[in-house]
Amino acid sequence: MSLTGVPPPTEGHPLPRQLKPLKRALAVAAVALAAFSLQPGSAQATPEPSDPGPSVVGGTRAQQGEFPWMVRLSMGCGGAVYSKQIVLTAAHCVDGSGPDTSITATVGDVDLKGSKAISVKSAQVLQAPGYNGKGKDWALIKLAKPVSQPTLKIAETAADNNGEFTIAGWGADREGGQQQRYLLKAKVPFVDDATCKKAYGNQLTPGDEICAGYIDKGGVDTCQGDSGGPMFRKDAAGGWIQVGIVSWGQGCAEPGYPGVYSEVSTFAADIKKAAQSLGG
Ligand code: ARG
């Protein structure tokens, strides 16, 4: 995937922790926002689906029912059904913790405008305790009522933090591209911390983050608007297990720059505890 207008990583290099200033400072060059950012898809364009066609860079359409726990969030992020009434997403997709009825979660249909699509309002948000823009990029959204979707199990150990992962979302299908109406999916290989550090240096928080992508060629990746959505694989028992949460990257699908995901196994105990505090 060849992309234009992308500054080298040394220029316009907003760190993940600078997310809030970035979100608010509209004067910041759009190119910098597009090139290296944590912001949800809505920050630069409408979160509404518009252009049917291939989300996730280098992806193909997911089948109806293939990933039934996929969630689209109205601020322009993804998520996964963690329990009947709780969605797991990224901390950078939400604005802190507390009662919040402003978010709409859509589940049940690969087509956001499809007849099976169900929308439910949020009731409460819990952002990872201590989240400051570097690492800890997870959050829970408690829904106003339960959904009937199956849940996606989260990785509680590092056993599955390797191999080939599946990514999916309604985000942009290319760097600077539009949000999608139809769910896209793709597969990306695990990238170890040492290799990922070569790309990102100290911007990477290795214990909190797991990288994935085709280092040499690029071409396949999550992108703006996929944030908060799950990265997953089959576990030893043959069931889907969530190993990552879409977090950030240098542009999308650029050679040399893998996607960076929250390492779910690191936070599994905290997530479980937080979900219990929200009433399951
Ligand atoms: N921060 C983006 C979002 O809010 C996700 C970026 C993922 N980037 C990547 N190259 N994998 O949607």
Short mmCIF file of C-alpha atoms and ligand atoms in Angstrom, two decimals:
data_model
loop_
_atom_site.label_atom_id
_atom_site.label_comp_id
_atom_site.label_asym_id
_atom_site.label_seq_id
_atom_site.Cartn_x
_atom_site.Cartn_y
_atom_site.Cartn_z
CA MET A 1 0.00 0.00 0.00
CA SER A 2 1.62 3.19 -1.09
CA LEU A 3 0.59 6.29 0.76
CA THR A 4 1.42 9.91 0.20
CA GLY A 5 1.82 12.94 2.39
CA VAL A 6 3.19 10.98 5.29
CA PRO A 7 5.99 12.67 7.17
CA PRO A 8 8.89 10.57 8.34
CA PRO A 9 8.52 9.35 11.91
CA THR A 10 10.85 11.99 13.22
CA GLU A 11 8.59 14.83 12.12
CA GLY A 12 5.13 15.60 13.47
CA HIS A 13 5.49 12.85 16.01
CA PRO A 14 2.69 13.26 18.51
CA LEU A 15 3.16 10.68 21.19
CA PRO A 16 0.19 8.69 22.34
CA ARG A 17 0.21 10.65 25.60
CA GLN A 18 -0.42 13.80 23.63
CA LEU A 19 -3.78 12.51 22.50
CA LYS A 20 -5.91 14.99 24.41
CA PRO A 21 -4.01 18.08 23.30
CA LEU A 22 -4.18 16.69 19.78
CA LYS A 23 -7.88 16.06 19.93
CA ARG A 24 -8.53 19.58 21.11
CA ALA A 25 -5.95 21.62 19.27
CA LEU A 26 -7.59 21.91 15.89
CA ALA A 27 -4.68 24.00 14.76
CA VAL A 28 -2.44 20.97 14.76
CA ALA A 29 -1.67 20.02 11.21
CA ALA A 30 -4.10 17.45 9.92
CA VAL A 31 -1.23 15.58 8.37
CA ALA A 32 0.27 15.05 11.80
CA LEU A 33 -3.04 13.79 13.09
CA ALA A 34 -3.38 11.39 10.23
CA ALA A 35 0.18 10.20 10.34
CA PHE A 36 0.60 9.10 13.92
CA SER A 37 -2.30 9.23 16.19
CA LEU A 38 -4.52 7.61 18.70
CA GLN A 39 -7.62 9.56 17.88
CA PRO A 40 -10.81 7.75 16.95
CA GLY A 41 -12.16 7.98 13.45
CA SER A 42 -14.58 10.68 14.42
CA ALA A 43 -11.87 13.16 15.28
CA GLN A 44 -11.18 13.96 11.67
CA ALA A 45 -14.37 12.96 9.92
CA THR A 46 -17.87 11.79 10.54
CA PRO A 47 -18.06 8.50 12.41
CA GLU A 48 -21.07 7.59 10.32
CA PRO A 49 -20.50 4.87 7.77
CA SER A 50 -20.52 6.15 4.25
CA ASP A 51 -18.60 4.31 1.65
CA PRO A 52 -19.26 0.62 1.19
CA GLY A 53 -16.06 -1.11 0.22
CA PRO A 54 -13.01 -2.84 1.56
CA SER A 55 -12.25 -1.14 6.70
CA VAL A 56 -9.03 -2.22 8.03
CA VAL A 57 -6.34 -1.64 5.40
CA GLY A 58 -5.90 -4.63 3.11
CA GLY A 59 -9.01 -6.34 4.41
CA THR A 60 -11.98 -8.19 3.01
CA ARG A 61 -15.62 -8.24 4.09
CA ALA A 62 -16.47 -10.25 7.17
CA GLN A 63 -19.40 -12.65 6.84
CA GLN A 64 -22.59 -11.95 8.76
CA GLY A 65 -22.22 -13.71 12.12
CA GLU A 66 -18.51 -14.45 11.68
CA PHE A 67 -17.46 -12.14 14.54
CA PRO A 68 -20.75 -11.66 16.39
CA TRP A 69 -19.15 -9.83 19.33
CA MET A 70 -17.89 -6.94 17.20
CA VAL A 71 -19.17 -3.54 18.32
CA ARG A 72 -19.20 -0.18 16.57
CA LEU A 73 -19.17 2.80 18.91
CA SER A 74 -20.64 6.16 17.97
CA MET A 75 -17.52 8.21 18.73
CA GLY A 76 -15.87 6.37 15.86
CA CYS A 77 -14.28 3.40 17.59
CA GLY A 78 -14.65 -0.36 17.74
CA GLY A 79 -15.16 -2.65 20.69
CA ALA A 80 -15.93 -6.22 21.68
CA VAL A 81 -18.78 -7.64 23.73
CA TYR A 82 -17.06 -8.65 26.98
CA SER A 83 -20.23 -9.56 28.84
CA LYS A 84 -23.92 -9.13 28.04
CA GLN A 85 -23.84 -5.55 29.23
CA ILE A 86 -20.16 -4.55 28.93
CA VAL A 87 -18.09 -3.58 25.90
CA LEU A 88 -14.29 -3.65 26.00
CA THR A 89 -12.71 -0.80 24.05
CA ALA A 90 -9.69 1.53 24.18
CA ALA A 91 -9.10 4.14 26.89
CA HIS A 92 -8.33 6.74 24.22
CA CYS A 93 -11.84 6.28 22.81
CA VAL A 94 -13.51 7.59 25.97
CA ASP A 95 -13.29 10.73 28.06
CA GLY A 96 -12.71 9.42 31.58
CA SER A 97 -14.88 7.45 33.98
CA GLY A 98 -18.38 7.88 35.32
CA PRO A 99 -22.00 7.91 34.22
CA ASP A 100 -22.20 8.49 30.46
CA THR A 101 -25.27 8.10 28.26
CA SER A 102 -23.70 9.76 25.24
CA ILE A 103 -22.31 6.71 23.47
CA THR A 104 -24.28 4.47 21.14
CA ALA A 105 -23.08 0.89 20.63
CA THR A 106 -24.19 -0.91 17.48
CA VAL A 107 -24.06 -4.71 17.35
CA GLY A 108 -25.56 -7.58 15.42
CA ASP A 109 -24.88 -6.76 11.79
CA VAL A 110 -21.76 -6.48 9.64
CA ASP A 111 -23.73 -3.78 7.79
CA LEU A 112 -24.17 -0.86 10.19
CA LYS A 113 -27.35 0.01 8.30
CA GLY A 114 -28.50 -3.60 8.06
CA SER A 115 -31.78 -5.00 9.36
CA LYS A 116 -30.06 -6.94 12.16
CA ALA A 117 -28.21 -3.92 13.52
CA ILE A 118 -29.17 -3.12 17.12
CA SER A 119 -28.20 0.10 18.84
CA VAL A 120 -27.89 0.42 22.60
CA LYS A 121 -26.96 3.48 24.64
CA SER A 122 -24.15 3.54 27.16
CA ALA A 123 -24.86 3.95 30.86
CA GLN A 124 -21.39 4.17 32.35
CA VAL A 125 -17.76 4.33 31.29
CA LEU A 126 -14.72 3.04 33.14
CA GLN A 127 -11.38 4.15 31.75
CA ALA A 128 -8.28 2.19 32.79
CA PRO A 129 -7.16 3.52 36.17
CA GLY A 130 -4.04 5.63 35.75
CA TYR A 131 -4.45 6.00 31.98
CA ASN A 132 -2.34 8.93 30.79
CA GLY A 133 -1.97 8.28 27.07
CA LYS A 134 0.96 5.88 27.26
CA GLY A 135 0.05 2.21 27.67
CA LYS A 136 -3.02 1.10 29.66
CA ASP A 137 -5.20 1.73 26.62
CA TRP A 138 -8.35 -0.09 27.68
CA ALA A 139 -11.78 0.93 28.91
CA LEU A 140 -15.15 -0.63 29.63
CA ILE A 141 -18.51 0.71 28.57
CA LYS A 142 -21.53 -0.49 30.50
CA LEU A 143 -24.61 -0.56 28.28
CA ALA A 144 -28.04 0.65 29.33
CA LYS A 145 -29.38 -2.86 28.71
CA PRO A 146 -27.95 -6.27 27.88
CA VAL A 147 -27.41 -7.46 24.32
CA SER A 148 -27.89 -11.05 23.18
CA GLN A 149 -24.61 -11.21 21.28
CA PRO A 150 -22.05 -13.87 22.19
CA THR A 151 -19.09 -12.56 24.18
CA LEU A 152 -15.43 -12.63 23.16
CA LYS A 153 -13.20 -14.29 25.72
CA ILE A 154 -10.11 -12.33 26.72
CA ALA A 155 -6.61 -13.79 27.00
CA GLU A 156 -5.65 -14.21 30.65
CA THR A 157 -2.13 -15.46 29.97
CA ALA A 158 0.53 -14.73 27.35
CA ALA A 159 0.12 -18.20 25.82
CA ASP A 160 -1.62 -16.85 22.71
CA ASN A 161 0.48 -13.70 22.30
CA ASN A 162 2.06 -15.07 19.14
CA GLY A 163 1.23 -16.44 15.72
CA GLU A 164 -1.32 -15.00 13.38
CA PHE A 165 -4.06 -12.66 14.53
CA THR A 166 -7.33 -11.51 13.04
CA ILE A 167 -8.24 -7.82 13.08
CA ALA A 168 -11.63 -6.37 12.20
CA GLY A 169 -13.38 -3.03 12.20
CA TRP A 170 -15.42 -0.36 10.46
CA GLY A 171 -12.50 2.08 10.39
CA ALA A 172 -10.69 3.61 7.46
CA ASP A 173 -9.59 1.29 4.67
CA ARG A 174 -6.51 3.40 4.04
CA GLU A 175 -4.54 6.11 5.78
CA GLY A 176 -6.76 9.20 5.68
CA GLY A 177 -9.65 7.14 4.32
CA GLN A 178 -13.30 7.06 5.25
CA GLN A 179 -15.11 5.10 7.90
CA GLN A 180 -16.81 2.00 6.51
CA ARG A 181 -20.37 0.76 6.43
CA TYR A 182 -19.44 -2.94 6.22
CA LEU A 183 -17.19 -4.75 8.69
CA LEU A 184 -13.80 -5.63 7.25
CA LYS A 185 -11.32 -8.22 8.47
CA ALA A 186 -7.71 -9.15 7.83
CA LYS A 187 -4.92 -11.28 9.26
CA VAL A 188 -1.64 -9.95 10.62
CA PRO A 189 1.36 -11.74 12.10
CA PHE A 190 2.71 -11.12 15.61
CA VAL A 191 5.72 -8.79 15.84
CA ASP A 192 7.98 -9.22 18.88
CA ASP A 193 8.76 -6.33 21.22
CA ALA A 194 12.41 -5.99 20.15
CA THR A 195 11.41 -5.63 16.50
CA CYS A 196 8.56 -3.29 17.34
CA LYS A 197 10.90 -1.17 19.45
CA LYS A 198 13.09 -0.65 16.40
CA ALA A 199 10.14 1.10 14.82
CA TYR A 200 8.84 3.03 17.78
CA GLY A 201 11.61 3.30 20.38
CA ASN A 202 10.39 4.51 23.75
CA GLN A 203 6.94 5.34 22.40
CA LEU A 204 6.30 1.62 22.78
CA THR A 205 5.41 0.34 26.25
CA PRO A 206 6.35 -3.31 25.76
CA GLY A 207 4.62 -4.76 28.83
CA ASP A 208 1.38 -3.01 27.96
CA GLU A 209 1.48 -3.38 24.19
CA ILE A 210 1.68 -6.10 21.57
CA CYS A 211 2.53 -5.35 17.93
CA ALA A 212 1.33 -6.97 14.73
CA GLY A 213 1.77 -6.41 11.03
CA TYR A 214 3.89 -7.13 7.98
CA ILE A 215 7.11 -5.31 8.83
CA ASP A 216 8.68 -5.67 5.38
CA LYS A 217 5.76 -4.94 3.10
CA GLY A 218 3.13 -3.25 5.24
CA GLY A 219 -0.18 -3.24 3.41
CA VAL A 220 -2.39 -4.83 6.06
CA ASP A 221 -3.29 -3.06 9.30
CA THR A 222 -5.97 -1.52 11.41
CA CYS A 223 -6.50 2.21 10.89
CA GLN A 224 -8.34 5.25 12.27
CA GLY A 225 -11.77 4.21 13.52
CA ASP A 226 -10.71 0.64 14.29
CA SER A 227 -9.39 1.70 17.69
CA GLY A 228 -10.90 -0.10 20.62
CA GLY A 229 -11.76 -3.08 18.50
CA PRO A 230 -10.33 -6.50 19.21
CA MET A 231 -7.36 -8.36 17.77
CA PHE A 232 -7.99 -12.06 18.24
CA ARG A 233 -7.02 -15.62 17.34
CA LYS A 234 -8.07 -19.19 18.08
CA ASP A 235 -6.86 -20.60 21.39
CA ALA A 236 -5.73 -24.16 22.08
CA ALA A 237 -9.35 -25.20 22.62
CA GLY A 238 -10.31 -23.82 19.19
CA GLY A 239 -12.32 -20.84 20.40
CA TRP A 240 -11.74 -17.18 19.62
CA ILE A 241 -9.71 -15.31 22.20
CA GLN A 242 -8.96 -11.59 22.34
CA VAL A 243 -5.24 -10.83 22.63
CA GLY A 244 -5.24 -7.14 21.68
CA ILE A 245 -7.16 -3.87 21.56
CA VAL A 246 -6.50 -1.59 18.57
CA SER A 247 -4.48 1.32 19.94
CA TRP A 248 -2.10 3.22 17.65
CA GLY A 249 0.52 3.16 14.93
CA GLN A 250 2.56 5.30 12.56
CA GLY A 251 0.04 5.93 9.81
CA CYS A 252 -1.66 2.75 8.67
CA ALA A 253 -0.06 -0.27 7.01
CA GLU A 254 3.23 1.50 6.35
CA PRO A 255 6.20 -0.80 5.83
CA GLY A 256 8.41 -0.81 8.93
CA TYR A 257 5.59 0.31 11.23
CA PRO A 258 3.41 -2.41 12.73
CA GLY A 259 0.10 -1.72 14.42
CA VAL A 260 0.27 -1.38 18.20
CA TYR A 261 -2.39 -3.06 20.34
CA SER A 262 -3.04 -3.11 24.07
CA GLU A 263 -1.77 -6.42 25.43
CA VAL A 264 -4.97 -7.85 26.84
CA SER A 265 -3.29 -10.57 28.92
CA THR A 266 -1.44 -7.86 30.88
CA PHE A 267 -4.72 -6.25 31.88
CA ALA A 268 -7.00 -9.30 32.11
CA ALA A 269 -7.17 -9.26 35.91
CA ASP A 270 -7.77 -5.48 36.00
CA ILE A 271 -10.44 -5.77 33.31
CA LYS A 272 -12.20 -8.54 35.21
CA LYS A 273 -12.13 -6.53 38.43
CA ALA A 274 -13.36 -3.39 36.66
CA ALA A 275 -16.21 -5.33 35.03
CA GLN A 276 -17.25 -6.66 38.42
CA SER A 277 -17.28 -3.12 39.78
CA LEU A 278 -19.72 -2.22 36.99
CA GLY A 279 -21.96 -5.09 38.00
CA GLY A 280 -20.66 -7.63 35.49
N1 ARG B 1 -5.76 5.31 16.92
C1 ARG B 1 -6.57 4.76 15.88
C2 ARG B 1 -8.04 4.88 16.22
O1 ARG B 1 -8.36 5.64 17.12
C3 ARG B 1 -6.14 3.37 15.53
C4 ARG B 1 -4.88 3.42 14.82
C5 ARG B 1 -4.35 2.08 14.52
N2 ARG B 1 -3.23 2.30 13.68
C6 ARG B 1 -2.52 1.35 13.14
N3 ARG B 1 -1.58 1.67 12.32
N4 ARG B 1 -2.76 0.08 13.40
O2 ARG B 1 -8.89 4.40 15.52
#
